[in-house]
PDB file of C-alpha atoms in Angstrom:
ATOM      1  CA  MET A   1     -19.515  -7.293  -5.214  1.00 59.00           C
ATOM      2  CA  PRO A   2     -20.042  -8.602  -1.658  1.00 67.00           C
ATOM      3  CA  LYS A   3     -23.354 -10.363  -1.170  1.00 70.00           C
ATOM      4  CA  ARG A   4     -24.265  -8.061   1.704  1.00 67.00           C
ATOM      5  CA  GLY A   5     -24.641  -5.247  -0.857  1.00 71.00           C
ATOM      6  CA  LEU A   6     -27.385  -7.008  -2.826  1.00 75.00           C
ATOM      7  CA  ASP A   7     -30.987  -5.824  -3.008  1.00 73.00           C
ATOM      8  CA  VAL A   8     -32.848  -8.646  -1.231  1.00 74.00           C
ATOM      9  CA  SER A   9     -36.264  -7.044  -1.769  1.00 71.00           C
ATOM     10  CA  SER A  10     -35.963  -7.645  -5.540  1.00 73.00           C
ATOM     11  CA  CYS A  11     -34.422 -11.167  -5.088  1.00 77.00           C
ATOM     12  CA  GLU A  12     -31.062 -10.070  -6.542  1.00 79.00           C
ATOM     13  CA  ILE A  13     -28.481 -12.855  -6.139  1.00 80.00           C
ATOM     14  CA  PHE A  14     -25.479 -11.412  -8.058  1.00 78.00           C
ATOM     15  CA  ARG A  15     -24.490  -8.018  -9.378  1.00 85.00           C
ATOM     16  CA  PHE A  16     -21.869  -7.410 -12.048  1.00 82.00           C
ATOM     17  CA  TYR A  17     -20.585  -4.131 -13.439  1.00 85.00           C
ATOM     18  CA  LYS A  18     -20.357  -3.728 -17.210  1.00 87.00           C
ATOM     19  CA  LEU A  19     -17.883  -1.172 -18.564  1.00 88.00           C
ATOM     20  CA  ILE A  20     -19.113   0.784 -21.592  1.00 86.00           C
ATOM     21  CA  THR A  21     -15.929   2.386 -22.864  1.00 83.00           C
ATOM     22  CA  THR A  22     -17.489   4.289 -25.757  1.00 86.00           C
ATOM     23  CA  LYS A  23     -19.703   6.290 -23.386  1.00 82.00           C
ATOM     24  CA  SER A  24     -17.412   6.180 -20.308  1.00 82.00           C
ATOM     25  CA  LEU A  25     -20.151   4.504 -18.279  1.00 86.00           C
ATOM     26  CA  ILE A  26     -20.385   1.687 -15.751  1.00 87.00           C
ATOM     27  CA  GLU A  27     -23.675  -0.187 -15.974  1.00 87.00           C
ATOM     28  CA  PRO A  28     -24.781  -2.478 -13.117  1.00 84.00           C
ATOM     29  CA  VAL A  29     -26.117  -5.839 -14.331  1.00 86.00           C
ATOM     30  CA  SER A  30     -28.282  -7.651 -11.758  1.00 83.00           C
ATOM     31  CA  MET A  31     -29.029 -11.373 -11.665  1.00 81.00           C
ATOM     32  CA  ILE A  32     -32.544 -11.675 -10.233  1.00 81.00           C
ATOM     33  CA  VAL A  33     -34.423 -14.841  -9.263  1.00 80.00           C
ATOM     34  CA  PRO A  34     -38.035 -14.490 -10.416  1.00 77.00           C
ATOM     35  CA  ARG A  35     -40.243 -14.622  -7.307  1.00 74.00           C
ATOM     36  CA  ARG A  36     -43.726 -13.219  -6.842  1.00 72.00           C
ATOM     37  CA  SER A  37     -43.363 -12.454  -3.159  1.00 69.00           C
ATOM     38  CA  GLU A  38     -41.504  -9.283  -2.179  1.00 68.00           C
ATOM     39  CA  SER A  39     -40.709 -10.626   1.298  1.00 69.00           C
ATOM     40  CA  TYR A  40     -37.279 -11.975   2.272  1.00 69.00           C
ATOM     41  CA  GLN A  41     -36.497 -15.320   0.568  1.00 70.00           C
ATOM     42  CA  GLU A  42     -34.436 -17.420   2.972  1.00 70.00           C
ATOM     43  CA  ASP A  43     -33.722 -20.230   0.509  1.00 71.00           C
ATOM     44  CA  ILE A  44     -31.738 -18.030  -1.914  1.00 74.00           C
ATOM     45  CA  TYR A  45     -29.857 -16.009   0.742  1.00 72.00           C
ATOM     46  CA  PRO A  46     -27.701 -18.234   2.964  1.00 74.00           C
ATOM     47  CA  PRO A  47     -25.608 -16.511   5.659  1.00 78.00           C
ATOM     48  CA  THR A  48     -22.668 -14.710   4.068  1.00 78.00           C
ATOM     49  CA  ALA A  49     -19.379 -13.201   5.224  1.00 80.00           C
ATOM     50  CA  GLY A  50     -19.820  -9.864   6.947  1.00 79.00           C
ATOM     51  CA  ALA A  51     -17.669  -6.752   7.057  1.00 79.00           C
ATOM     52  CA  GLN A  52     -16.372  -7.459  10.574  1.00 83.00           C
ATOM     53  CA  PRO A  53     -13.077  -9.418  10.593  1.00 86.00           C
ATOM     54  CA  SER A  54     -13.031 -12.684  12.529  1.00 85.00           C
ATOM     55  CA  LEU A  55      -9.390 -12.286  13.596  1.00 87.00           C
ATOM     56  CA  THR A  56      -7.309  -9.408  14.819  1.00 88.00           C
ATOM     57  CA  ALA A  57      -3.946  -8.793  13.172  1.00 87.00           C
ATOM     58  CA  ARG A  58      -2.152 -10.132  16.269  1.00 88.00           C
ATOM     59  CA  GLU A  59      -4.218 -13.344  16.259  1.00 88.00           C
ATOM     60  CA  TRP A  60      -3.509 -13.859  12.554  1.00 86.00           C
ATOM     61  CA  LEU A  61       0.240 -13.313  13.058  1.00 88.00           C
ATOM     62  CA  ASN A  62       0.153 -15.863  15.894  1.00 88.00           C
ATOM     63  CA  GLY A  63      -1.112 -18.448  13.386  1.00 88.00           C
ATOM     64  CA  MET A  64      -4.751 -18.623  14.409  1.00 88.00           C
ATOM     65  CA  ASN A  65      -7.405 -19.473  11.837  1.00 88.00           C
ATOM     66  CA  LYS A  66     -11.146 -18.845  12.180  1.00 86.00           C
ATOM     67  CA  GLU A  67     -14.204 -18.993   9.997  1.00 86.00           C
ATOM     68  CA  PRO A  68     -15.527 -15.625   8.754  1.00 85.00           C
ATOM     69  CA  VAL A  69     -18.109 -13.750  10.799  1.00 84.00           C
ATOM     70  CA  LEU A  70     -21.424 -14.557   9.142  1.00 82.00           C
ATOM     71  CA  VAL A  71     -24.318 -12.159   8.680  1.00 78.00           C
ATOM     72  CA  SER A  72     -27.859 -12.765   7.580  1.00 77.00           C
ATOM     73  CA  LEU A  73     -29.059 -10.750   4.615  1.00 74.00           C
ATOM     74  CA  ARG A  74     -32.496 -10.391   6.219  1.00 73.00           C
ATOM     75  CA  PRO A  75     -33.135  -6.654   6.726  1.00 68.00           C
ATOM     76  CA  GLY A  76     -32.578  -5.595  10.354  1.00 57.00           C
ATOM     77  CA  SER A  77     -30.821  -8.827  11.409  1.00 58.00           C
ATOM     78  CA  GLU A  78     -27.783  -9.035  13.696  1.00 55.00           C
ATOM     79  CA  LEU A  79     -24.515 -10.941  13.342  1.00 52.00           C
ATOM     80  CA  LEU A  80     -24.922 -14.721  13.408  1.00 51.00           C
ATOM     81  CA  SER A  81     -21.520 -15.386  14.982  1.00 48.00           C
ATOM     82  CA  PRO A  82     -20.861 -12.276  17.032  1.00 47.00           C
ATOM     83  CA  ARG A  83     -17.499 -11.760  18.637  1.00 50.00           C
ATOM     84  CA  PRO A  84     -16.865  -9.170  21.345  1.00 47.00           C
ATOM     85  CA  LEU A  85     -15.138  -6.165  19.863  1.00 46.00           C
ATOM     86  CA  PRO A  86     -11.767  -5.240  21.379  1.00 47.00           C
ATOM     87  CA  PRO A  87     -11.780  -2.034  23.415  1.00 47.00           C
ATOM     88  CA  GLU A  88     -10.869   1.020  21.409  1.00 47.00           C
ATOM     89  CA  ARG A  89      -7.362   2.244  21.974  1.00 49.00           C
ATOM     90  CA  PRO A  90      -5.230   4.955  20.404  1.00 50.00           C
ATOM     91  CA  LEU A  91      -3.079   3.889  17.469  1.00 49.00           C
ATOM     92  CA  LEU A  92       0.097   5.442  18.836  1.00 51.00           C
ATOM     93  CA  LYS A  93       0.987   5.340  22.502  1.00 51.00           C
ATOM     94  CA  PRO A  94       2.603   8.540  23.778  1.00 50.00           C
ATOM     95  CA  VAL A  95       6.205   8.137  24.891  1.00 50.00           C
ATOM     96  CA  VAL A  96       6.238   8.356  28.683  1.00 51.00           C
ATOM     97  CA  PRO A  97       9.637   9.065  30.199  1.00 48.00           C
ATOM     98  CA  ALA A  98      10.982   6.599  32.742  1.00 49.00           C
ATOM     99  CA  SER A  99      11.768   9.305  35.279  1.00 50.00           C
ATOM    100  CA  PRO A 100      11.011  13.016  35.754  1.00 49.00           C
ATOM    101  CA  GLN A 101      14.733  13.751  35.349  1.00 51.00           C
ATOM    102  CA  LEU A 102      14.640  12.458  31.802  1.00 48.00           C
ATOM    103  CA  PHE A 103      11.560  14.559  31.025  1.00 45.00           C
ATOM    104  CA  ASN A 104      13.104  17.777  32.370  1.00 47.00           C
ATOM    105  CA  GLN A 105      16.364  17.222  30.588  1.00 47.00           C
ATOM    106  CA  THR A 106      16.517  19.595  27.635  1.00 44.00           C
ATOM    107  CA  GLU A 107      20.165  19.127  26.829  1.00 45.00           C
ATOM    108  CA  LYS A 108      20.676  18.445  23.149  1.00 46.00           C
ATOM    109  CA  LEU A 109      23.062  15.792  21.953  1.00 46.00           C
ATOM    110  CA  VAL A 110      24.617  15.466  18.545  1.00 46.00           C
ATOM    111  CA  ALA A 111      23.831  12.344  16.537  1.00 47.00           C
ATOM    112  CA  LYS A 112      26.616   9.901  15.719  1.00 48.00           C
ATOM    113  CA  ASP A 113      26.863  11.178  12.161  1.00 49.00           C
ATOM    114  CA  GLY A 114      27.122  14.741  13.501  1.00 51.00           C
ATOM    115  CA  ARG A 115      24.340  16.045  11.263  1.00 51.00           C
ATOM    116  CA  ARG A 116      21.214  16.587  13.327  1.00 50.00           C
ATOM    117  CA  PRO A 117      20.719  17.171  17.040  1.00 50.00           C
ATOM    118  CA  PHE A 118      18.270  15.094  19.025  1.00 48.00           C
ATOM    119  CA  SER A 119      17.079  14.999  22.611  1.00 48.00           C
ATOM    120  CA  LEU A 120      17.182  12.063  24.997  1.00 46.00           C
ATOM    121  CA  LEU A 121      13.417  11.731  24.627  1.00 46.00           C
ATOM    122  CA  GLU A 122      13.782  11.110  20.915  1.00 48.00           C
ATOM    123  CA  GLU A 123      16.510   8.594  21.650  1.00 49.00           C
ATOM    124  CA  LYS A 124      14.134   6.600  23.869  1.00 47.00           C
ATOM    125  CA  ALA A 125      11.296   6.686  21.306  1.00 49.00           C
ATOM    126  CA  PRO A 126      10.491   3.398  19.556  1.00 51.00           C
ATOM    127  CA  ARG A 127      12.592   2.616  16.508  1.00 52.00           C
ATOM    128  CA  TRP A 128       9.570   2.041  14.279  1.00 48.00           C
ATOM    129  CA  ALA A 129       8.456   5.637  14.818  1.00 52.00           C
ATOM    130  CA  ALA A 130      11.721   6.876  13.308  1.00 51.00           C
ATOM    131  CA  GLU A 131      11.372   4.482  10.377  1.00 51.00           C
ATOM    132  CA  HIS A 132       7.793   5.670   9.867  1.00 50.00           C
ATOM    133  CA  LYS A 133       9.025   9.272   9.723  1.00 51.00           C
ATOM    134  CA  LEU A 134      11.571   8.284   7.063  1.00 49.00           C
ATOM    135  CA  GLU A 135       8.853   6.581   5.018  1.00 48.00           C
ATOM    136  CA  GLU A 136       6.678   9.695   5.235  1.00 49.00           C
ATOM    137  CA  LYS A 137       9.574  11.799   4.023  1.00 47.00           C
ATOM    138  CA  LYS A 138      10.184   9.476   1.081  1.00 46.00           C
ATOM    139  CA  THR A 139       6.596   9.757  -0.086  1.00 46.00           C
ATOM    140  CA  TRP A 140       7.176  13.391  -1.009  1.00 46.00           C
ATOM    141  CA  LEU A 141       9.815  12.408  -3.574  1.00 47.00           C
ATOM    142  CA  THR A 142       8.557  11.707  -7.079  1.00 50.00           C
ATOM    143  CA  ASN A 143      10.904  10.554  -9.858  1.00 54.00           C
ATOM    144  CA  GLY A 144      13.862  11.617  -7.751  1.00 55.00           C
ATOM    145  CA  PHE A 145      12.689  15.234  -7.511  1.00 53.00           C
ATOM    146  CA  ASP A 146      11.587  16.883  -4.289  1.00 54.00           C
ATOM    147  CA  ILE A 147       8.116  18.343  -4.892  1.00 51.00           C
ATOM    148  CA  PHE A 148       8.860  21.427  -2.828  1.00 55.00           C
ATOM    149  CA  GLU A 149      12.211  22.163  -4.494  1.00 61.00           C
ATOM    150  CA  CYS A 150      10.958  21.504  -8.030  1.00 64.00           C
ATOM    151  CA  PRO A 151       7.255  22.401  -8.290  1.00 70.00           C
ATOM    152  CA  PRO A 152       5.245  20.989 -11.195  1.00 75.00           C
ATOM    153  CA  PRO A 153       5.157  23.084 -14.380  1.00 77.00           C
ATOM    154  CA  LYS A 154       2.395  25.685 -14.473  1.00 83.00           C
ATOM    155  CA  THR A 155       2.397  26.600 -18.149  1.00 88.00           C
ATOM    156  CA  GLU A 156       2.435  24.510 -21.297  1.00 88.00           C
ATOM    157  CA  ASN A 157       5.839  25.944 -22.202  1.00 89.00           C
ATOM    158  CA  GLU A 158       7.355  24.804 -18.894  1.00 87.00           C
ATOM    159  CA  LEU A 159       5.774  21.384 -19.356  1.00 87.00           C
ATOM    160  CA  LEU A 160       7.306  21.037 -22.839  1.00 89.00           C
ATOM    161  CA  GLN A 161      10.725  22.109 -21.534  1.00 90.00           C
ATOM    162  CA  MET A 162      10.553  19.515 -18.763  1.00 88.00           C
ATOM    163  CA  PHE A 163       9.403  16.873 -21.261  1.00 89.00           C
ATOM    164  CA  TYR A 164      12.310  17.573 -23.644  1.00 91.00           C
ATOM    165  CA  ARG A 165      14.744  17.602 -20.717  1.00 90.00           C
ATOM    166  CA  GLN A 166      13.515  14.175 -19.616  1.00 91.00           C
ATOM    167  CA  GLN A 167      13.678  12.851 -23.194  1.00 92.00           C
ATOM    168  CA  GLU A 168      17.296  13.999 -23.427  1.00 92.00           C
ATOM    169  CA  GLU A 169      18.119  12.375 -20.095  1.00 92.00           C
ATOM    170  CA  ILE A 170      16.505   9.100 -21.213  1.00 92.00           C
ATOM    171  CA  ARG A 171      18.513   9.198 -24.468  1.00 92.00           C
ATOM    172  CA  ARG A 172      21.780   9.750 -22.546  1.00 93.00           C
ATOM    173  CA  LEU A 173      20.976   6.920 -20.136  1.00 93.00           C
ATOM    174  CA  ARG A 174      20.235   4.552 -23.027  1.00 93.00           C
ATOM    175  CA  GLU A 175      23.575   5.430 -24.629  1.00 93.00           C
ATOM    176  CA  LEU A 176      25.300   4.795 -21.309  1.00 93.00           C
ATOM    177  CA  VAL A 177      23.612   1.394 -20.951  1.00 93.00           C
ATOM    178  CA  THR A 178      24.653   0.488 -24.516  1.00 92.00           C
ATOM    179  CA  GLN A 179      28.270   1.495 -23.776  1.00 93.00           C
ATOM    180  CA  ARG A 180      28.287  -0.597 -20.598  1.00 93.00           C
ATOM    181  CA  GLU A 181      26.915  -3.608 -22.489  1.00 92.00           C
ATOM    182  CA  VAL A 182      29.667  -3.270 -25.123  1.00 92.00           C
ATOM    183  CA  GLN A 183      32.311  -3.006 -22.379  1.00 92.00           C
ATOM    184  CA  ALA A 184      30.898  -6.086 -20.634  1.00 91.00           C
ATOM    185  CA  LYS A 185      31.010  -8.082 -23.894  1.00 91.00           C
ATOM    186  CA  GLN A 186      34.607  -6.973 -24.534  1.00 92.00           C
ATOM    187  CA  LEU A 187      35.631  -8.053 -21.040  1.00 92.00           C
ATOM    188  CA  GLU A 188      33.903 -11.421 -21.515  1.00 91.00           C
ATOM    189  CA  LEU A 189      35.828 -11.920 -24.788  1.00 91.00           C
ATOM    190  CA  GLU A 190      39.119 -10.992 -23.093  1.00 90.00           C
ATOM    191  CA  ILE A 191      38.453 -13.496 -20.302  1.00 90.00           C
ATOM    192  CA  LYS A 192      37.596 -16.147 -22.887  1.00 88.00           C
ATOM    193  CA  ASN A 193      40.821 -15.410 -24.815  1.00 88.00           C
ATOM    194  CA  LEU A 194      42.883 -15.611 -21.618  1.00 88.00           C
ATOM    195  CA  LYS A 195      41.340 -18.990 -20.776  1.00 86.00           C
ATOM    196  CA  MET A 196      42.011 -20.262 -24.302  1.00 84.00           C
ATOM    197  CA  SER A 197      45.629 -19.090 -24.238  1.00 82.00           C
ATOM    198  CA  SER A 198      46.226 -20.640 -20.796  1.00 80.00           C
ATOM    199  CA  GLU A 199      44.888 -23.987 -22.068  1.00 76.00           C
ATOM    200  CA  TRP A 200      47.452 -24.003 -24.912  1.00 73.00           C
ATOM    201  CA  PHE A 201      50.364 -23.622 -22.514  1.00 64.00           C
TER     202      PHE A 201
END
């Protein structure tokens, strides 16, 4: 665990977590330095990495490298290498139209594939927003089934039916893979025979 989560009043220097599978328990195991004083012990708690990142994502992508932001484990202490926090800003910027004419335009256009209509405002929206929408839509698909079209089974009987259906589908797919492997081997042999016969002539 991170050092900033240690109990400095009991001189704890490490904490491990032991899994007891027979009882389904997690037992914390503390490594404690025996000290008589209950006050903060500076010699066993050097400054450690804090929770605040030292780089922003943009700085990291630009190739910058910085040391971690250090914190003292002394209770009530501040950051040792503080960095001014960037001003808070919204995650998504609203799409502002370039002109009032574009904003008032409600005429719908048909997409190139002819499937769904979209407005000019949507056309001017950033491309990543559209990709993000597609990703969100994909998250609702599990094992190729749409959750809303095929809800999960509610009774044990329905669950068994779905299980047997999937077992049958797996069996058919395995047979298909075996057939394809046999066909591939036959084609390889035919190619080999053709090469051999062409070498003789």
